[in-house]
Amino acid sequence: MSEMFDAVDALVASRSALPSAEERKRLRTAHGLTLDDVAGALKVRRATVSAWESTKKPTEPRGPEREAYARLLKQLAELYPAPVPATFTGAPAPAEAATLSTGPAPEAAVMTAPENTQTPAPARVAAAPAAASRPASTTRTTPTSRRPGTRKAAPAGTPAGGADPRFENGPLAVLDVDDDGKVLAYCTGGLVLDVPAKSLPSLVDWTLREAKLGQPKLSGPGKDADPLIVLTEAALERYGLPATLTEEERLAGRLPEGHKVIKQLVRAEWKLTKRGFGPWARIYRPATGSERACVQLCIPSWNALDTRHWGEAGQLPPAELARVLGVYASRVMTPRGSTAVTGLELMTALHPPTRASEPDADGKRHSEHNPGSLGKDAIDPMNWPPCEVPDGHPVLKDLPRFHVRGPGEKLFEEAYDWARPMTDAECTLRHLVGIDVNMAFAAGANGLNVGLGAATHVKAPVFDPKLPGSWLVDLSHVDLSRVKVGKEWVELDGSLLPSPFTPKGDRPEGPAWYATPTVAYAVELGYEVRPLEAWVRRENGRYLDGWYNRLRDAYLTTMADLGVDADLAPADFLTAMNGYKARDPELAIVVSAVKATVKGGLGKLRERPRGEGWRPGEPWRALSRPTWNPHIRAAVISRTRINLHRKIVKHAAFTGQYPIAILSDCVVYAADGPSPLDFLPYREGKPLPGGFKLGVNPGLVKWEGTQDVLWGEEVRERFNAPELNLARYIKDGTVTDVDNGE
């Protein structure tokens, strides 16, 4: 009888109702689970779980997998119930705080004040049009209803400001002073709040108690994002802060400790982080239990928004700046500093180093290592492999002074900077055409297996392409004139190709240190490798997958808003990319910031000393951070360079065309026509398998620029630099900073 009951239970479970694909993904990511985690537990392929969560055409699990999957989702739903939107009259809809305005705001509706008087609701102002720097009217009314013509600001599954009642007004606010001398807070979605605070300490109190600003955590063990307050020059003056920093303060990166505003904060028992009161100041009180009391300040006039990454964002009117930062926050995360700092913080937010343990005998939970993260105790910062650390690291303190480490002592995985003279045949062509790989380093991080624990030193190891690490191996025997492409050997002109093993494209001369993707590529090309020694990492995982997915979604969603969709035909894609930034300059700023977040975040993994009286051989502040990990940076760069070289070889084998110059992710070819379509092989709209493909997705390419062949030859002759890297100047033809081709 029990077997019959079990069979009935299984039959019922095999038809268990499942939540929507979006909810399935939300529950998985809320608990910090990867697709691989779920696939491993259910004994299915990773692609199968991904298909169950697909928002376009979700598939449904069957049989015992459905029973187990339904059980998993039910338990996760109990841990992470769906957020309930605010219910009082006039509250913005869950996704409203991050919507994009494409038309004028309608008149505001009247709001009923909430009954809860313990935490007064902030006074509201009529929502301002996105282009207005000052509200035309300061009538204290309500937030607007959803405006016509708005679009969803975040990809599916992205937490939006307003989805959580605690953060109903969005992740941030830009403070300005109107013509009547009143301080207004411009939030996302066009909402404007009246700010009663008269001093900076009271502003911090108001932000935490009344403003309802912030952002929900991105993973189960993580922490909610602290509210971000952006201060315009008028707001700085109102709160006793200088509009700009003096030269001395700018070099120090902060206000002096004796400044009157800092004294006000101290008297109010607020603290500043070690970096002090600078362009990105953090004001906090020590946490009590799980309750955090912290506010982040952003001060554009102190160069908080670097123009290299944020363009002219710092000069935008308050409402427009709130829109730019709000879209970035909803799609990436609330900025925590520069784009580089935010890129690194995003890794931590998705994979916090610790989590709460199961209750002990007394029912108490303790902090423990979060599997799959870079935990605080996983790697001793003073015990890194000597080959992986930068010069000046404490593990190198016994090296002779002024010693220069060679390839056999130092892992040197960097992006390409290579060029060669043009052949006679290439000189007869008319154009030099540059193509650029979209989000190249993000694509290099996707699916990459990296070390998460300490490295083990091994002598004469057998190379394992699945084992992350650094390998000392001689690759000088790899001959690019004859390589394997797929399963077939092909003959190429190796003199026209850069070596895949060095950033300058030079052929190695002996043993050197390489990351796993570089050595694996030598094997892929058909050559045997025999490492002399290695530092390998037995504890490893795809740490960057969630990071890549979030940044990819942010990039693709914003590009789609700008009219560049992921499914465009090659010619249509080139047309859509032409002048896309002018369609919405504010969203173009977001695109730039997302791309800078990728590169900057990876660069931060090997952050060097930043002054502070540091001397070679001494530790510096970044070394104590769990995310200081030069191994991961090297592995991503290695894979990115190899991905590019693989496409170049496929292209050369199929077309007989070779690159003229390569700079990082930009490749220049000689062609008869000015367009990438004049040399990229397409058959019936389909690209060369494994070669270059035009498109907006990370890893695909876009047009970078075109110049005449005569321009290239004239520039090289003028500067007496036959191997001048023309990829550096292909975009607009302006040549600067030339030093004999270096």
XYZ file of C-alpha atoms in Angstrom:
742
model
C 0.000 0.000 0.000
C 2.839 2.449 0.870
C 4.375 1.905 -2.568
C 1.020 2.781 -4.123
C 0.799 5.970 -2.062
C 4.357 6.896 -3.053
C 3.448 6.379 -6.686
C 0.383 8.622 -6.278
C 2.477 11.314 -4.564
C 5.008 11.179 -7.404
C 2.206 11.407 -9.971
C 0.781 14.515 -8.295
C 4.215 16.069 -7.936
C 4.949 15.440 -11.612
C 2.211 17.974 -12.395
C 3.167 20.413 -9.633
C 2.377 24.010 -10.448
C 5.516 26.067 -11.021
C 5.948 29.836 -10.791
C 6.717 31.973 -13.839
C 10.162 31.901 -15.433
C 10.958 35.325 -13.958
C 10.028 34.125 -10.471
C 12.111 30.970 -10.861
C 15.157 33.070 -11.674
C 14.424 35.521 -8.845
C 14.239 32.739 -6.279
C 17.457 31.113 -7.490
C 19.477 34.343 -7.505
C 17.998 35.457 -4.169
C 19.632 32.423 -2.559
C 22.915 33.017 -4.373
C 22.601 29.859 -6.488
C 24.118 29.573 -9.951
C 22.644 27.641 -12.855
C 25.389 25.069 -12.290
C 24.365 24.663 -8.636
C 20.779 23.841 -9.566
C 21.797 21.657 -12.504
C 24.155 19.659 -10.295
C 21.531 19.105 -7.605
C 18.877 17.986 -10.109
C 21.362 16.036 -12.263
C 20.481 17.868 -15.461
C 22.468 20.027 -17.879
C 23.099 23.708 -17.149
C 21.334 24.623 -20.404
C 18.243 22.753 -19.211
C 17.916 24.919 -16.090
C 18.564 28.030 -18.190
C 15.717 26.998 -20.517
C 13.381 26.616 -17.524
C 14.113 30.261 -16.640
C 13.966 31.654 -20.176
C 11.614 34.633 -20.378
C 11.157 34.190 -24.132
C 10.297 30.494 -24.506
C 10.517 28.773 -21.109
C 10.467 24.992 -21.154
C 8.798 22.919 -18.464
C 10.599 20.201 -16.485
C 9.120 16.727 -16.563
C 9.150 13.566 -14.488
C 11.261 13.366 -11.311
C 13.130 16.550 -12.244
C 9.886 18.520 -12.059
C 9.105 17.078 -8.634
C 12.536 18.019 -7.291
C 12.491 21.433 -8.994
C 9.057 22.245 -7.559
C 10.302 21.260 -4.095
C 13.333 23.542 -4.468
C 11.243 26.506 -5.615
C 8.722 25.993 -2.818
C 11.449 26.088 -0.147
C 13.066 29.146 -1.713
C 9.700 30.915 -1.908
C 9.308 30.430 1.857
C 12.730 31.979 2.423
C 12.311 34.800 -0.105
C 8.648 35.716 -0.531
C 7.784 38.008 -3.415
C 7.985 41.677 -2.332
C 4.638 43.340 -1.677
C 4.289 46.845 -3.153
C 3.233 49.751 -0.953
C -0.561 50.008 -0.637
C -1.197 53.596 0.380
C -2.841 55.842 -2.195
C -0.511 57.459 -4.707
C 2.489 55.143 -4.158
C 4.513 54.501 -7.287
C 4.114 51.134 -8.959
C 6.890 48.586 -8.252
C 8.794 49.302 -11.458
C 7.931 52.977 -11.660
C 10.914 54.330 -9.775
C 13.285 53.149 -12.480
C 11.238 53.955 -15.589
C 12.491 56.198 -18.351
C 10.553 59.316 -19.206
C 9.926 59.894 -22.895
C 7.302 62.582 -22.623
C 6.091 65.427 -20.400
C 4.851 64.524 -16.933
C 1.087 64.663 -16.337
C -0.390 66.575 -13.466
C 0.227 65.070 -10.044
C -2.521 63.241 -8.217
C -3.432 63.853 -4.575
C -1.934 61.451 -2.045
C -3.424 60.318 1.225
C -0.893 60.550 4.039
C 0.045 57.175 5.552
C -1.434 56.359 8.938
C 1.874 55.237 10.418
C 3.219 58.309 12.195
C 6.295 56.707 13.739
C 8.297 57.388 10.564
C 6.875 60.453 8.831
C 6.626 60.183 5.070
C 8.754 62.703 3.182
C 6.911 65.598 1.662
C 6.520 65.182 -2.078
C 6.676 67.595 -4.952
C 5.086 67.267 -8.363
C 7.239 65.131 -10.621
C 9.466 67.283 -12.786
C 10.065 66.821 -16.525
C 13.390 65.104 -17.130
C 14.855 68.099 -18.950
C 14.062 70.726 -16.315
C 16.813 71.867 -13.993
C 14.337 73.554 -11.679
C 10.682 72.659 -11.097
C 8.295 75.120 -12.675
C 6.093 74.825 -9.609
C 6.907 73.876 -6.038
C 3.402 72.948 -4.997
C 3.722 70.186 -2.403
C 1.535 67.417 -3.795
C 2.102 63.811 -4.797
C 4.173 61.672 -7.088
C 2.825 61.307 -10.589
C 1.034 58.295 -11.846
C 2.849 56.290 -14.528
C 3.471 58.568 -17.482
C 2.574 57.610 -21.046
C 5.440 56.489 -23.207
C 7.552 55.051 -20.389
C 9.486 51.829 -20.770
C 10.790 49.262 -18.349
C 14.228 50.387 -17.193
C 15.637 47.077 -16.054
C 15.883 43.629 -17.615
C 13.731 40.855 -16.243
C 14.767 39.840 -12.764
C 16.527 43.115 -11.975
C 15.439 44.614 -8.644
C 13.971 48.054 -9.231
C 13.670 50.890 -6.774
C 10.117 50.819 -5.504
C 9.739 47.004 -5.578
C 10.522 46.979 -1.852
C 8.355 49.267 0.337
C 11.470 50.252 2.291
C 12.947 51.745 -0.879
C 9.812 52.954 -2.639
C 11.473 56.210 -3.760
C 14.315 54.473 -5.561
C 18.012 53.937 -4.901
C 19.195 57.550 -4.902
C 18.393 61.232 -4.997
C 20.092 64.323 -6.437
C 19.823 67.307 -4.093
C 19.525 70.842 -5.426
C 18.202 74.216 -4.213
C 15.335 75.877 -6.094
C 14.798 79.574 -6.747
C 12.920 79.919 -3.461
C 15.873 78.557 -1.501
C 14.228 75.209 -0.753
C 16.199 71.967 -0.942
C 14.667 69.420 -3.301
C 15.593 65.767 -3.814
C 15.223 64.582 -7.409
C 14.610 60.828 -7.394
C 14.255 58.273 -10.162
C 11.065 58.191 -12.186
C 10.648 61.982 -12.027
C 9.710 62.057 -8.333
C 10.821 65.136 -6.344
C 10.888 65.259 -2.531
C 10.990 68.223 -0.192
C 14.103 68.032 2.047
C 13.672 69.651 5.499
C 17.256 69.025 6.696
C 19.228 72.167 7.584
C 22.648 70.556 8.211
C 24.587 67.594 6.902
C 24.038 65.433 10.026
C 20.298 66.094 9.835
C 20.401 65.285 6.107
C 21.890 61.887 6.929
C 19.185 61.317 9.554
C 16.446 62.337 7.093
C 17.838 60.038 4.408
C 17.824 57.010 6.692
C 14.548 57.655 8.508
C 12.236 59.343 6.020
C 13.533 59.377 2.457
C 12.869 55.675 1.774
C 15.886 55.412 -0.502
C 18.000 52.329 -1.122
C 18.070 49.127 -3.118
C 17.385 45.474 -2.196
C 20.322 43.093 -1.994
C 21.375 41.213 -5.113
C 21.894 37.834 -3.427
C 20.586 35.920 -0.426
C 23.534 36.379 1.965
C 24.201 39.926 0.748
C 23.288 43.341 2.107
C 20.861 45.979 0.904
C 22.480 48.874 -0.938
C 22.867 52.027 1.121
C 21.018 55.138 -0.100
C 23.009 57.443 -2.374
C 22.728 61.220 -2.081
C 24.200 63.335 -4.891
C 24.980 66.945 -3.974
C 24.951 69.706 -6.577
C 27.028 72.845 -6.066
C 23.990 74.682 -4.707
C 23.366 71.879 -2.221
C 27.033 71.890 -1.196
C 26.806 75.582 -0.386
C 23.603 75.038 1.594
C 25.281 72.403 3.799
C 28.524 74.299 4.344
C 30.723 72.415 1.879
C 32.991 73.928 -0.797
C 31.857 73.786 -4.425
C 35.314 72.584 -5.460
C 38.351 71.218 -3.681
C 41.592 73.130 -3.362
C 44.670 71.713 -5.101
C 45.922 70.312 -1.799
C 42.539 68.751 -0.989
C 42.270 67.326 -4.491
C 45.655 65.622 -4.202
C 44.723 64.281 -0.771
C 41.343 63.190 -2.116
C 39.433 64.577 0.863
C 38.602 67.528 3.080
C 40.956 68.177 6.016
C 39.952 66.549 9.290
C 39.374 69.937 10.910
C 36.684 71.073 8.467
C 33.586 72.402 10.230
C 31.213 69.951 8.536
C 33.334 66.986 9.648
C 33.226 68.361 13.188
C 29.421 68.536 12.923
C 29.328 64.864 11.940
C 31.617 63.899 14.832
C 29.443 65.752 17.333
C 26.415 63.909 15.969
C 28.322 60.619 16.442
C 28.602 59.874 12.727
C 31.770 58.300 11.338
C 33.623 58.438 8.026
C 35.475 55.569 6.371
C 39.270 55.658 6.110
C 39.164 57.504 2.808
C 37.570 60.447 4.637
C 35.240 63.086 3.251
C 36.027 62.974 -0.446
C 34.104 62.820 -3.737
C 32.524 59.508 -2.636
C 32.068 59.871 1.127
C 30.468 57.185 3.285
C 28.868 58.359 6.532
C 27.855 55.654 8.988
C 27.348 54.421 12.510
C 28.525 50.933 13.510
C 25.891 48.346 12.657
C 23.764 46.926 15.457
C 22.792 43.380 14.530
C 21.518 43.323 10.947
C 20.547 47.005 10.985
C 22.861 49.243 8.949
C 23.025 53.014 9.251
C 25.059 54.266 6.308
C 24.615 56.914 3.613
C 26.824 57.367 0.538
C 27.481 60.847 -0.819
C 28.435 61.603 -4.412
C 29.819 65.054 -5.223
C 30.130 65.606 -8.996
C 31.875 68.978 -8.729
C 34.680 67.202 -6.821
C 35.161 64.919 -9.840
C 33.188 62.000 -8.419
C 31.889 61.242 -11.920
C 35.028 60.823 -14.021
C 34.402 62.311 -17.478
C 36.266 59.385 -19.118
C 33.465 57.084 -17.993
C 30.508 59.312 -17.187
C 30.942 61.898 -19.932
C 29.133 65.125 -19.091
C 26.891 63.539 -16.459
C 28.285 65.810 -13.759
C 27.027 68.848 -15.686
C 23.472 67.587 -16.163
C 20.490 69.240 -14.420
C 19.373 67.371 -11.275
C 16.421 65.516 -12.805
C 18.489 64.293 -15.745
C 21.390 63.257 -13.531
C 18.961 61.320 -11.317
C 17.721 59.541 -14.419
C 21.227 58.549 -15.581
C 22.357 57.313 -12.170
C 18.990 55.685 -11.516
C 19.085 53.647 -14.720
C 22.647 52.564 -13.928
C 21.640 51.642 -10.367
C 18.630 49.595 -11.479
C 20.594 47.689 -14.099
C 24.012 47.353 -12.451
C 23.859 48.467 -8.804
C 23.839 51.679 -6.813
C 27.249 53.294 -7.487
C 29.688 52.746 -4.623
C 32.432 54.983 -5.971
C 34.160 55.069 -9.326
C 33.040 52.627 -12.009
C 36.067 50.490 -11.071
C 35.055 50.390 -7.402
C 31.460 49.614 -8.362
C 32.605 46.804 -10.673
C 34.461 45.201 -7.812
C 31.624 45.788 -5.341
C 29.246 44.098 -7.778
C 31.327 40.925 -7.540
C 31.045 41.022 -3.755
C 27.324 41.855 -3.825
C 26.643 38.799 -5.996
C 28.999 36.521 -4.026
C 29.293 37.820 -0.439
C 32.313 36.289 1.351
C 30.252 35.099 4.321
C 26.770 33.841 5.113
C 24.816 32.872 8.223
C 25.396 29.312 9.392
C 22.754 26.844 10.460
C 21.617 27.346 14.086
C 23.921 25.792 16.665
C 22.840 23.890 19.780
C 21.752 27.170 21.372
C 19.811 28.236 18.300
C 22.351 30.918 17.358
C 23.707 31.497 13.869
C 27.298 32.389 13.128
C 29.167 33.853 10.201
C 30.726 31.239 7.922
C 32.392 31.119 4.510
C 29.944 31.446 1.631
C 30.763 28.674 -0.887
C 31.672 29.952 -4.316
C 32.938 33.300 -3.040
C 36.323 34.814 -2.382
C 36.210 34.391 1.373
C 38.245 36.436 3.823
C 40.310 33.438 4.909
C 40.491 31.642 1.553
C 43.780 33.217 0.490
C 46.556 34.618 2.658
C 47.412 38.010 1.072
C 51.041 37.535 2.110
C 51.331 34.053 0.614
C 50.653 34.595 -3.084
C 52.720 32.783 -5.759
C 55.703 35.056 -6.502
C 55.051 34.848 -10.244
C 51.513 36.297 -9.918
C 52.098 39.370 -7.764
C 53.090 42.828 -9.046
C 56.474 44.356 -8.313
C 56.805 45.609 -4.745
C 54.608 42.924 -3.175
C 55.786 41.670 0.243
C 56.532 38.164 -1.107
C 59.215 39.777 -3.307
C 60.865 41.772 -0.546
C 64.026 39.604 -0.637
C 64.721 40.296 -4.316
C 67.744 42.542 -5.003
C 66.942 46.209 -5.392
C 66.203 47.274 -8.994
C 65.876 43.629 -10.047
C 63.762 43.321 -13.216
C 61.808 40.092 -13.402
C 61.736 38.357 -16.770
C 59.115 36.045 -18.347
C 60.444 33.104 -16.332
C 59.754 34.937 -13.060
C 56.619 36.963 -13.743
C 53.180 36.159 -15.137
C 52.537 38.813 -17.768
C 49.058 38.359 -19.216
C 48.001 41.626 -20.812
C 45.898 42.792 -23.764
C 47.344 43.084 -27.267
C 49.384 46.060 -28.455
C 50.757 44.790 -31.771
C 51.273 46.054 -35.298
C 53.277 45.160 -38.404
C 54.249 46.814 -41.714
C 51.753 46.397 -44.547
C 52.545 44.044 -47.406
C 52.751 45.278 -51.015
C 49.397 43.670 -51.747
C 47.772 45.423 -48.794
C 49.162 48.771 -49.917
C 47.229 48.413 -53.178
C 43.942 48.343 -51.262
C 42.112 51.576 -50.498
C 40.982 51.396 -46.889
C 41.990 50.417 -43.381
C 38.926 49.237 -41.487
C 38.840 48.808 -37.708
C 36.465 46.456 -35.919
C 36.042 46.397 -32.151
C 34.881 43.512 -29.934
C 31.896 44.476 -27.795
C 32.456 44.086 -24.061
C 35.504 41.933 -24.849
C 36.692 41.455 -21.274
C 33.174 40.689 -20.079
C 32.926 38.014 -22.763
C 36.296 36.683 -21.612
C 34.932 36.342 -18.078
C 31.809 34.459 -19.157
C 31.990 30.796 -18.150
C 35.618 31.099 -17.043
C 36.752 28.717 -14.322
C 38.908 30.621 -11.809
C 40.608 29.791 -8.537
C 38.753 30.562 -5.329
C 41.317 29.312 -2.839
C 45.040 29.178 -2.225
C 47.429 27.949 -4.909
C 49.401 24.704 -4.669
C 52.952 24.547 -6.050
C 53.627 21.546 -8.308
C 56.858 20.473 -10.017
C 56.756 18.962 -13.543
C 52.935 18.795 -13.616
C 50.810 17.285 -16.372
C 48.864 20.165 -17.909
C 45.138 20.140 -17.173
C 43.132 22.713 -19.183
C 40.320 22.533 -16.593
C 42.578 23.469 -13.685
C 42.979 27.237 -13.070
C 46.486 28.375 -12.305
C 49.806 29.684 -13.593
C 52.146 27.430 -15.587
C 55.863 27.774 -16.349
C 56.182 26.295 -19.836
C 58.159 26.782 -23.042
C 55.841 27.649 -25.953
C 58.541 28.834 -28.360
C 58.039 25.703 -30.495
C 54.479 26.666 -31.500
C 54.654 27.540 -35.213
C 51.779 29.670 -36.480
C 52.592 28.696 -40.066
C 50.947 25.330 -39.424
C 48.189 25.047 -36.857
C 45.065 23.097 -36.179
C 41.774 24.851 -36.903
C 39.143 22.566 -35.496
C 40.290 19.054 -36.427
C 42.239 20.000 -39.548
C 45.793 21.274 -39.978
C 46.025 24.461 -42.071
C 48.926 26.379 -43.584
C 49.138 30.111 -42.777
C 51.604 32.930 -43.230
C 52.863 32.979 -39.640
C 54.926 36.135 -40.249
C 51.694 38.135 -40.632
C 50.185 36.898 -37.375
C 50.923 37.999 -33.803
C 51.926 35.342 -31.322
C 48.982 34.522 -29.054
C 51.352 34.128 -26.105
C 52.674 37.690 -25.623
C 50.922 41.085 -25.536
C 53.366 42.529 -28.079
C 52.831 39.558 -30.380
C 56.494 38.459 -30.221
C 57.290 34.767 -30.352
C 58.413 33.462 -26.926
C 62.133 32.737 -26.589
C 61.957 30.230 -23.751
C 60.027 29.191 -20.650
C 57.571 31.773 -19.353
C 54.628 31.927 -16.987
C 51.152 31.713 -18.534
C 47.581 31.464 -17.253
C 45.627 28.305 -18.026
C 43.693 29.673 -21.088
C 46.953 30.592 -22.852
C 48.523 27.138 -22.394
C 45.249 25.447 -23.349
C 45.268 27.384 -26.634
C 48.727 26.047 -27.491
C 47.290 22.548 -27.115
C 44.265 23.546 -29.223
C 46.600 24.678 -32.011
C 47.992 21.132 -32.086
C 51.180 21.382 -30.041
C 52.400 19.447 -27.029
C 53.142 21.306 -23.804
C 55.336 20.173 -20.916
C 55.156 22.563 -17.946
C 58.232 22.780 -15.720
C 56.222 23.849 -12.689
C 52.881 25.380 -11.816
C 50.766 27.033 -9.163
C 47.358 25.385 -9.445
C 44.095 25.973 -7.617
C 42.126 22.887 -6.635
C 39.290 25.005 -5.230
C 37.737 26.760 -8.209
C 34.480 27.789 -9.833
C 32.785 30.142 -12.281
C 32.891 33.078 -9.909
C 32.306 35.757 -12.557
C 29.256 34.256 -14.280
C 26.655 36.235 -12.316
C 28.770 39.382 -12.651
C 28.972 38.917 -16.410
C 25.259 38.206 -16.761
C 24.226 41.336 -14.898
C 26.570 43.620 -16.820
C 25.641 41.973 -20.126
C 21.934 42.481 -19.430
C 22.556 46.105 -18.432
C 24.491 46.736 -21.636
C 22.055 44.982 -23.997
C 18.957 46.532 -22.405
C 20.379 50.036 -22.655
C 21.556 49.498 -26.228
C 18.064 48.241 -27.103
C 16.644 51.449 -25.628
C 18.969 53.286 -28.020
C 17.625 51.352 -30.994
C 20.335 48.696 -31.273
C 18.741 45.285 -30.786
C 20.527 41.958 -30.431
C 18.767 40.289 -33.386
C 19.539 42.809 -36.142
C 20.922 41.676 -39.496
C 24.559 42.801 -40.132
C 23.691 45.737 -42.411
C 20.852 46.838 -40.129
C 23.166 46.606 -37.130
C 25.714 48.928 -38.767
C 22.923 51.369 -39.594
C 21.538 51.259 -36.046
C 25.000 51.868 -34.559
C 25.470 54.970 -36.699
C 24.834 57.875 -34.344
C 23.143 55.774 -31.663
C 24.498 58.004 -28.878
C 22.655 61.048 -30.237
C 19.272 59.319 -29.900
C 19.437 59.643 -26.127
C 22.712 61.138 -24.829
C 21.790 60.290 -21.242
C 21.410 56.587 -21.961
C 24.628 56.745 -23.981
C 26.322 57.821 -20.737
C 24.935 54.705 -19.053
C 26.416 52.520 -21.819
C 29.827 54.129 -21.314
C 29.615 53.636 -17.546
C 28.639 49.964 -17.894
C 31.622 49.265 -20.159
C 33.931 51.111 -17.762
C 32.523 49.029 -14.896
C 33.717 45.867 -16.641
C 37.275 47.027 -17.304
C 37.644 48.906 -14.039
C 36.304 46.067 -11.914
C 38.770 43.609 -13.427
C 41.607 46.086 -12.991
C 40.756 46.473 -9.308
C 41.460 42.770 -8.790
C 45.161 43.688 -8.912
C 45.029 47.165 -7.397
C 48.461 48.677 -6.845
C 49.546 50.953 -3.953
C 48.023 54.418 -4.076
C 50.496 56.617 -2.244
C 49.871 56.666 1.510
C 53.625 56.527 2.169
C 53.970 53.021 0.763
C 57.431 51.519 0.187
C 58.339 48.434 -1.905
C 58.129 45.254 0.137
C 55.462 46.621 2.469
C 51.782 45.578 2.303
C 49.246 48.085 1.014
C 45.591 48.513 1.876
C 44.082 46.614 -1.073
C 45.911 43.403 -0.120
C 43.599 42.887 2.853
C 40.545 42.793 0.596
C 39.107 39.325 -0.249
C 38.711 40.427 -3.849
C 42.391 41.305 -4.334
C 43.093 38.505 -6.777
C 45.609 39.045 -9.617
C 45.136 35.437 -10.715
C 41.521 36.101 -11.797
C 42.507 39.272 -13.632
C 45.278 37.438 -15.498
C 42.944 34.577 -16.427
C 40.291 36.927 -17.854
C 42.835 38.898 -19.892
C 44.437 35.674 -21.106
C 41.114 34.270 -22.264
C 40.104 37.557 -23.911
C 43.350 37.707 -25.910
C 43.055 34.047 -26.892
C 39.415 34.491 -27.972
C 40.518 37.292 -30.296
C 43.457 35.341 -31.721
C 41.219 32.327 -32.397
C 38.896 34.512 -34.506
C 41.881 36.022 -36.347
C 43.218 32.555 -37.231
C 39.791 31.357 -38.391
C 39.455 34.473 -40.546
C 42.947 34.070 -42.024
C 42.417 30.388 -42.792
C 39.142 31.098 -44.606
C 39.894 34.408 -46.381
C 43.682 34.735 -46.526
C 43.379 38.157 -44.827
C 45.617 39.103 -41.901
C 45.379 41.961 -39.391
C 47.512 45.086 -39.763
C 47.299 46.125 -36.110
C 45.629 45.101 -32.852
C 45.086 47.210 -29.754
C 43.312 45.422 -26.918
C 39.946 44.561 -28.509
C 40.302 46.561 -31.763
C 41.591 44.885 -34.960
C 42.492 46.673 -38.208
C 42.350 45.050 -41.660
C 43.134 46.392 -45.152
C 40.097 46.209 -47.441
C 38.775 47.432 -50.794
C 35.737 49.067 -49.185
C 35.181 51.229 -46.095
C 32.744 48.894 -44.310
C 33.355 45.751 -42.239
C 31.000 44.010 -44.672
C 33.659 44.576 -47.362
C 35.982 42.011 -45.776
C 34.011 39.970 -43.219
C 32.767 36.764 -44.871
C 28.990 36.302 -44.799
C 27.041 33.671 -46.714
C 23.298 34.181 -46.926
C 23.527 36.451 -43.906
C 25.450 33.914 -41.830
C 29.001 34.668 -40.607
C 32.049 32.417 -40.678
C 31.642 29.883 -37.832
C 34.064 30.794 -35.064
C 35.098 33.999 -36.831
C 34.077 37.635 -36.503
C 30.359 38.375 -36.397
C 28.712 41.792 -36.435
C 26.294 42.373 -33.577
C 25.769 44.054 -30.236
C 26.210 41.014 -27.985
C 29.417 40.738 -25.916
C 32.075 38.985 -28.004
C 30.612 40.129 -31.329
C 32.108 43.085 -33.211
C 31.104 46.545 -34.308
C 32.652 49.033 -36.718
C 35.325 51.131 -35.008
C 36.474 53.408 -37.822
C 37.881 53.609 -41.351
C 40.857 55.515 -42.764
C 42.656 55.491 -46.118
C 45.624 53.198 -46.624
C 47.553 56.291 -47.743
C 46.754 57.874 -44.354
C 48.331 54.916 -42.570
C 51.467 54.933 -44.690
C 51.833 58.719 -44.412
C 51.497 58.628 -40.612
C 54.077 55.870 -40.241
C 56.493 57.666 -42.566
C 55.988 61.024 -40.860
C 56.846 59.603 -37.456
C 59.469 57.169 -38.805
C 57.557 54.323 -37.190
C 56.916 51.476 -39.672
C 55.116 49.481 -36.965
C 53.096 52.328 -35.479
C 49.919 50.811 -34.030
C 47.249 52.266 -36.316
C 44.497 50.638 -34.251
C 45.113 53.354 -31.670
C 44.078 56.074 -34.129
C 41.702 54.336 -36.543
C 38.566 55.816 -34.985
C 39.026 59.428 -36.063
C 42.473 59.513 -37.647
C 43.949 61.886 -35.071
C 47.488 60.800 -34.179
C 48.978 61.760 -30.815
C 51.547 60.493 -28.308
C 53.809 58.862 -30.884
C 57.288 57.854 -29.759
C 58.933 55.805 -32.517
C 55.962 53.513 -32.667
C 55.847 52.790 -28.956
